[in-house]
Amino acid sequence: LPQSLLPLLRHVSMFTTRNLCCLHHRLLACSFAILPGPRCVSTAVIQHVQDLSGPEQRLLSRLYEGLIGGQRASLAESITLVETQHPRKKELAQVLLQRVLAYRREKEKSNGGRPLAFRVGLSGPPGAGKSSFIEVVGKMLTGRGHKLSVLTVDPSSCTTGGSLMGDKTRMTELSRDMNAFIRPSPTSGTLGGVTRTTNEAIVLCEGAGYDIVLVETVGVGQSEFAVADMVDMFVLLIPPAGGDELQVKGIIERADLVVVTKSDGDLVVPARRIQAEYTSALKLLRRQSKSWNPRVVRASSYTSEGIPEVWAKMESYRDTILSSGELQARRRAQQKVWMWSLIQESVLSHFQMHPAVREALPALEERVTRGAISPGLAADLLLKTFTTS
């Protein structure tokens, strides 16, 4: 660990449970113990489970064996485990993830270092036809022998906390395909359009043998920048005649491929115009990749026209950045982003639960609402209370 992180982690550790501290030590030891070879992986697994109870060990063994065996029920239960907010279950989820990561490393090594799965992020404004596009592309891919996992992130209801849009119910054909797995998850108030556990869910899907993982975000906004940090390719879906095209001008900078949807019937002419406009716009933007120029294509989920060409462009992108080494470098950078996002979330959680902060918070909130002090000063006082107590 970097020396600069030790004071922060030491300070945070005072407010964690004894079991969580023990778990962190075991996971840290495991990170050094996992070396190439089945025997070392077995040693790491023993280090993981040595302090777990019998029922917990049996649960993790059942989930792990079912997961790597490709059982959809085990995958769904594993994702539920990593999504939980229960402290002890969060610890168990981390143990399971370590075992799956060790398994994935061994599989990648036997695959010549090539990633096991292709991760694609999909987003676009409301009404772009994202669910219809995923269903048509998904059926085509499963028909070609691929195993497809779709992680959809829905806006959350302020009343119940559940998903508002229910994307799975709009992919009726794909949801019945045994080679496809669809998992909708509510954002539950998480900013960025993706859940805090989307990265973990991707790891679990790859461990279960799915070679293509699609991540659909809530919509246009901060979500695109969040999902772009966890996938290999970011695809932006744009409807023709959708109104103000400037709403996506910032997001197009992160796009590796732009797809103009609904290019059929009376919308073919507007779709061609939008395609030409975005093709010209992309020429003026700085390239994200040294080996790939973003493309703009048209497709119709209704007639399936252009769908094979879209997938051909995705495959071309994957092969290009894989041969250049950019894919491996991109995933290494994403791991660092993932780590820091979890650190920020954990520190914020400990700050909110700190006894001194909880004691001072009501009075400061009341003074802020009265206008007696500024929100910035109140925040500084709370941070000083947290760091000095």
Coordinates of C-alpha atoms in Angstrom, one line a residue, residues 14-338:
M14 CA -10.8 2.7 14.4
F15 CA -14.5 2.8 13.5
T16 CA -14.7 -0.6 11.8
T17 CA -15.7 -3.8 13.5
R18 CA -13.1 -6.3 14.7
N19 CA -14.2 -8.9 12.1
L20 CA -13.8 -6.4 9.2
C21 CA -10.3 -5.6 10.3
C22 CA -9.4 -9.3 10.4
L23 CA -10.9 -9.7 7.0
H24 CA -8.9 -6.8 5.5
H25 CA -5.7 -8.4 6.9
R26 CA -6.6 -11.7 5.3
L27 CA -7.4 -10.1 1.9
L28 CA -4.2 -8.1 2.0
A29 CA -2.2 -11.3 2.7
C30 CA -4.1 -13.0 -0.1
S31 CA -3.1 -10.3 -2.6
F32 CA 0.6 -11.3 -2.0
A33 CA -0.1 -15.1 -1.8
I34 CA -1.9 -15.5 -5.1
L35 CA 0.8 -16.6 -7.6
P36 CA 0.4 -18.5 -10.8
G37 CA -0.5 -22.1 -10.3
P38 CA -3.4 -24.0 -8.8
R39 CA -1.6 -24.9 -5.6
C40 CA -1.1 -21.2 -4.8
V41 CA -4.7 -20.4 -5.6
S42 CA -5.8 -23.1 -3.2
T43 CA -3.6 -21.7 -0.4
A44 CA -5.2 -18.2 -1.0
V45 CA -8.7 -19.7 -0.7
I46 CA -7.8 -21.3 2.6
Q47 CA -6.6 -18.0 3.9
H48 CA -9.9 -16.4 2.9
V49 CA -12.2 -18.8 4.7
Q50 CA -10.1 -19.7 7.8
D51 CA -12.2 -17.5 10.2
L52 CA -15.6 -18.1 8.7
S53 CA -18.3 -20.1 10.4
G54 CA -19.4 -23.5 9.0
P55 CA -22.6 -22.2 7.4
E56 CA -20.7 -19.2 5.9
Q57 CA -18.1 -21.5 4.4
R58 CA -20.8 -23.8 2.9
L59 CA -22.7 -20.8 1.5
L60 CA -19.6 -19.4 -0.2
S61 CA -18.5 -22.8 -1.5
R62 CA -22.0 -23.4 -2.9
L63 CA -22.1 -19.9 -4.6
Y64 CA -18.5 -20.3 -6.0
E65 CA -19.0 -23.8 -7.4
G66 CA -22.4 -22.9 -8.9
L67 CA -21.0 -19.6 -10.3
I68 CA -18.0 -21.1 -12.1
G69 CA -20.3 -23.9 -13.2
G70 CA -22.4 -21.4 -15.1
Q71 CA -25.5 -21.7 -12.9
R72 CA -27.7 -18.6 -13.4
A73 CA -29.3 -19.0 -10.0
S74 CA -25.9 -18.9 -8.3
L75 CA -24.9 -15.8 -10.3
A76 CA -28.1 -14.0 -9.4
E77 CA -27.6 -14.9 -5.7
S78 CA -23.9 -13.8 -5.8
I79 CA -24.8 -10.4 -7.3
T80 CA -27.5 -10.0 -4.6
L81 CA -24.8 -10.7 -2.0
V82 CA -22.4 -8.0 -3.4
E83 CA -25.3 -5.5 -3.5
T84 CA -26.3 -5.9 0.1
Q85 CA -25.7 -3.3 2.7
H86 CA -25.5 -5.8 5.6
P87 CA -22.0 -5.4 7.2
R88 CA -21.3 -9.1 7.6
K89 CA -22.6 -10.1 4.2
K90 CA -20.5 -7.4 2.6
E91 CA -17.5 -9.1 4.1
L92 CA -18.6 -12.5 2.7
A93 CA -19.1 -10.8 -0.7
Q94 CA -15.5 -9.6 -0.7
V95 CA -14.3 -13.2 0.1
L96 CA -16.3 -14.5 -2.8
L97 CA -15.0 -11.9 -5.1
Q98 CA -11.4 -12.7 -4.2
R99 CA -12.0 -16.4 -5.1
V100 CA -13.6 -15.4 -8.4
L101 CA -10.8 -13.0 -9.3
A102 CA -8.2 -15.7 -8.6
Y103 CA -10.2 -18.1 -10.8
R104 CA -10.4 -15.4 -13.6
R105 CA -6.6 -14.8 -13.4
E106 CA -5.9 -18.5 -13.9
K107 CA -8.3 -18.6 -16.9
E108 CA -6.8 -15.6 -18.5
K109 CA -3.3 -17.0 -18.1
S110 CA -4.4 -20.2 -19.9
N111 CA -6.0 -18.0 -22.6
G112 CA -2.6 -16.4 -23.4
G113 CA -3.3 -13.3 -21.3
R114 CA -6.3 -12.3 -23.3
P115 CA -9.4 -11.0 -21.4
L116 CA -12.1 -13.6 -21.0
A117 CA -14.9 -11.2 -21.8
F118 CA -15.7 -8.1 -23.8
R119 CA -17.3 -5.3 -21.8
V120 CA -19.5 -2.8 -23.6
G121 CA -21.2 0.2 -22.1
L122 CA -24.4 1.5 -23.7
S123 CA -26.2 4.7 -23.1
G124 CA -28.2 7.5 -24.8
P125 CA -31.1 9.9 -24.2
P126 CA -34.5 8.6 -23.2
G127 CA -36.3 7.2 -26.2
A128 CA -33.2 6.2 -28.1
G129 CA -34.4 2.6 -28.1
K130 CA -31.6 1.1 -25.9
S131 CA -33.7 -1.8 -24.6
S132 CA -34.9 -2.7 -28.2
F133 CA -31.3 -2.4 -29.5
I134 CA -29.9 -4.7 -26.7
E135 CA -32.6 -7.3 -27.3
V136 CA -31.9 -7.5 -31.1
V137 CA -28.2 -7.5 -30.7
G138 CA -28.4 -10.0 -27.8
K139 CA -30.5 -12.5 -29.8
M140 CA -28.1 -12.2 -32.7
L141 CA -25.1 -12.9 -30.4
T142 CA -26.6 -15.8 -28.6
G143 CA -27.5 -17.3 -31.9
R144 CA -23.8 -17.2 -32.8
G145 CA -22.9 -19.1 -29.7
H146 CA -21.9 -16.3 -27.4
K147 CA -23.0 -16.1 -23.7
L148 CA -24.4 -12.6 -23.0
S149 CA -24.8 -10.8 -19.7
V150 CA -26.8 -7.6 -19.6
L151 CA -26.5 -5.3 -16.5
T152 CA -29.2 -2.6 -16.7
V153 CA -29.2 0.2 -14.2
D154 CA -32.6 1.8 -13.6
P155 CA -33.6 5.0 -11.9
S156 CA -34.9 4.3 -8.3
S157 CA -38.3 5.1 -7.0
C158 CA -38.2 7.7 -4.2
T159 CA -41.0 5.8 -2.5
T160 CA -40.0 2.2 -2.6
G161 CA -36.3 2.3 -3.7
G162 CA -37.0 -0.2 -6.5
S163 CA -36.5 0.2 -10.3
L164 CA -38.8 2.5 -12.1
M165 CA -38.3 1.5 -15.7
G166 CA -38.1 -2.3 -15.5
D167 CA -35.9 -2.9 -18.5
K168 CA -36.0 -6.7 -18.1
T169 CA -39.7 -6.7 -18.8
R170 CA -39.0 -4.9 -22.1
M171 CA -36.6 -7.6 -23.3
T172 CA -39.1 -10.4 -23.3
E173 CA -37.4 -12.6 -26.0
L174 CA -33.9 -12.1 -24.6
S175 CA -35.0 -12.8 -21.0
R176 CA -36.1 -16.2 -22.0
D177 CA -32.9 -17.1 -23.7
M178 CA -30.8 -19.5 -21.6
N179 CA -27.6 -18.1 -23.0
A180 CA -28.4 -14.6 -21.8
F181 CA -28.5 -13.3 -18.3
I182 CA -30.3 -9.9 -17.6
R183 CA -29.9 -8.3 -14.2
P184 CA -31.7 -5.0 -13.5
S185 CA -30.5 -3.0 -10.5
P186 CA -31.9 0.3 -9.1
T187 CA -29.4 3.1 -8.6
S188 CA -30.6 3.5 -5.0
G189 CA -29.6 7.1 -4.9
T190 CA -26.1 6.4 -6.3
L191 CA -24.8 9.3 -8.5
G192 CA -23.2 8.5 -11.8
G193 CA -26.0 6.3 -13.2
V194 CA -24.4 3.0 -12.1
T195 CA -24.7 1.2 -8.8
R196 CA -21.7 1.0 -6.5
T197 CA -21.5 -2.7 -7.2
T198 CA -21.6 -2.7 -11.0
N199 CA -17.9 -3.4 -11.2
E200 CA -18.3 -6.4 -8.9
A201 CA -21.3 -7.7 -10.9
I202 CA -19.1 -7.5 -14.1
V203 CA -16.5 -9.7 -12.4
L204 CA -19.1 -12.2 -11.3
C205 CA -20.6 -12.4 -14.8
E206 CA -17.2 -13.1 -16.3
G207 CA -16.5 -15.7 -13.7
A208 CA -19.8 -17.4 -14.7
G209 CA -18.5 -17.8 -18.2
Y210 CA -20.3 -14.9 -20.0
D211 CA -18.0 -13.7 -22.8
I212 CA -19.9 -10.5 -23.5
V213 CA -21.1 -8.1 -20.8
L214 CA -23.3 -5.2 -21.7
V215 CA -23.9 -2.4 -19.2
E216 CA -26.8 -0.1 -19.9
T217 CA -26.9 3.2 -17.9
V218 CA -29.8 5.3 -16.8
G219 CA -29.5 8.0 -19.5
V220 CA -27.6 11.1 -20.6
G221 CA -25.6 12.8 -17.9
Q222 CA -22.9 11.9 -15.4
S223 CA -23.6 8.2 -15.9
E224 CA -21.7 8.1 -19.2
F225 CA -18.5 9.2 -17.5
A226 CA -18.9 6.6 -14.8
V227 CA -19.6 3.7 -17.1
A228 CA -16.8 4.6 -19.4
D229 CA -14.4 3.9 -16.5
M230 CA -15.5 0.3 -16.2
V231 CA -16.0 -1.0 -19.8
D232 CA -13.7 -1.7 -22.7
M233 CA -16.0 0.1 -25.2
F234 CA -18.5 2.9 -24.8
V235 CA -21.3 3.0 -27.4
L236 CA -23.7 6.0 -27.6
L237 CA -27.1 5.5 -29.0
I238 CA -28.8 8.6 -30.7
P239 CA -32.4 8.7 -32.0
P240 CA -33.0 10.6 -35.3
A241 CA -35.1 13.8 -35.0
G242 CA -34.7 13.7 -31.3
G243 CA -34.7 17.5 -30.8
D244 CA -31.7 19.4 -29.5
E245 CA -28.6 17.4 -30.5
L246 CA -26.4 19.6 -28.3
Q247 CA -27.6 17.6 -25.2
V248 CA -25.1 14.9 -26.1
K249 CA -22.2 17.1 -27.3
G250 CA -20.2 16.5 -24.2
I251 CA -20.8 12.8 -23.9
I252 CA -19.8 12.1 -27.5
E253 CA -16.2 12.8 -26.5
R254 CA -16.2 9.6 -24.6
A255 CA -17.9 7.5 -27.3
D256 CA -15.9 4.9 -29.2
L257 CA -18.9 4.2 -31.5
V258 CA -22.1 6.3 -32.2
V259 CA -25.2 4.4 -33.4
V260 CA -28.1 6.3 -34.9
T261 CA -31.1 4.2 -34.0
K262 CA -34.6 3.8 -35.6
S263 CA -33.2 4.2 -39.1
D264 CA -36.2 2.9 -40.9
G265 CA -39.3 4.2 -42.6
D266 CA -39.8 7.9 -42.6
L267 CA -36.8 8.3 -40.2
V268 CA -34.2 7.1 -42.7
V269 CA -33.6 10.6 -44.1
P270 CA -33.3 12.3 -40.6
A271 CA -31.0 9.4 -39.5
R272 CA -28.7 9.9 -42.5
R273 CA -28.5 13.6 -41.7
I274 CA -27.7 12.9 -38.0
Q275 CA -25.1 10.4 -39.1
A276 CA -23.4 13.0 -41.3
E277 CA -23.5 15.7 -38.6
Y278 CA -21.9 13.5 -36.0
T279 CA -19.3 12.1 -38.4
S280 CA -18.2 15.7 -39.0
A281 CA -18.3 16.5 -35.3
L282 CA -16.1 13.6 -34.4
K283 CA -13.3 14.8 -36.7
L284 CA -13.0 17.9 -34.6
L285 CA -12.6 16.1 -31.3
R286 CA -9.4 14.8 -29.8
R287 CA -9.0 11.1 -30.2
Q288 CA -9.1 9.0 -27.0
S289 CA -7.3 6.1 -28.7
K290 CA -4.1 6.2 -30.8
S291 CA -5.2 3.2 -32.8
W292 CA -9.0 3.7 -33.2
N293 CA -11.1 6.5 -34.8
P294 CA -14.7 6.6 -33.5
R295 CA -17.3 5.7 -36.1
V296 CA -21.0 6.7 -36.7
V297 CA -23.3 4.0 -38.0
R298 CA -27.1 3.6 -38.6
A299 CA -29.2 0.7 -37.4
S300 CA -32.8 -0.3 -37.0
S301 CA -34.0 -2.6 -34.2
Y302 CA -37.3 -3.0 -36.0
T303 CA -36.0 -4.3 -39.3
S304 CA -32.6 -5.5 -37.9
E305 CA -31.0 -3.5 -40.8
G306 CA -27.4 -2.4 -39.8
I307 CA -27.3 -4.6 -36.6
P308 CA -24.7 -7.0 -38.0
E309 CA -22.6 -4.1 -39.1
V310 CA -22.8 -2.5 -35.7
W311 CA -21.4 -5.7 -34.1
A312 CA -18.7 -6.0 -36.8
K313 CA -17.5 -2.5 -35.8
M314 CA -17.5 -3.5 -32.1
E315 CA -15.4 -6.6 -33.0
S316 CA -13.0 -4.5 -35.0
Y317 CA -12.6 -2.1 -32.1
R318 CA -11.9 -5.0 -29.7
D319 CA -9.3 -6.6 -32.0
T320 CA -7.6 -3.2 -32.7
I321 CA -7.1 -2.1 -29.0
L322 CA -6.2 -5.7 -28.0
S323 CA -3.4 -6.0 -30.5
S324 CA -2.1 -2.5 -29.6
G325 CA -2.1 -3.3 -25.9
E326 CA -4.5 -0.4 -25.1
L327 CA -7.2 -2.8 -23.7
Q328 CA -4.9 -4.2 -21.0
A329 CA -3.7 -0.7 -20.1
R330 CA -7.2 0.6 -20.0
R331 CA -8.3 -2.1 -17.6
R332 CA -5.3 -1.5 -15.3
A333 CA -6.2 2.2 -15.1
Q334 CA -9.9 1.3 -14.4
Q335 CA -8.8 -0.8 -11.4
K336 CA -7.2 2.2 -9.8
V337 CA -10.3 4.3 -10.5
W338 CA -12.4 1.6 -8.9

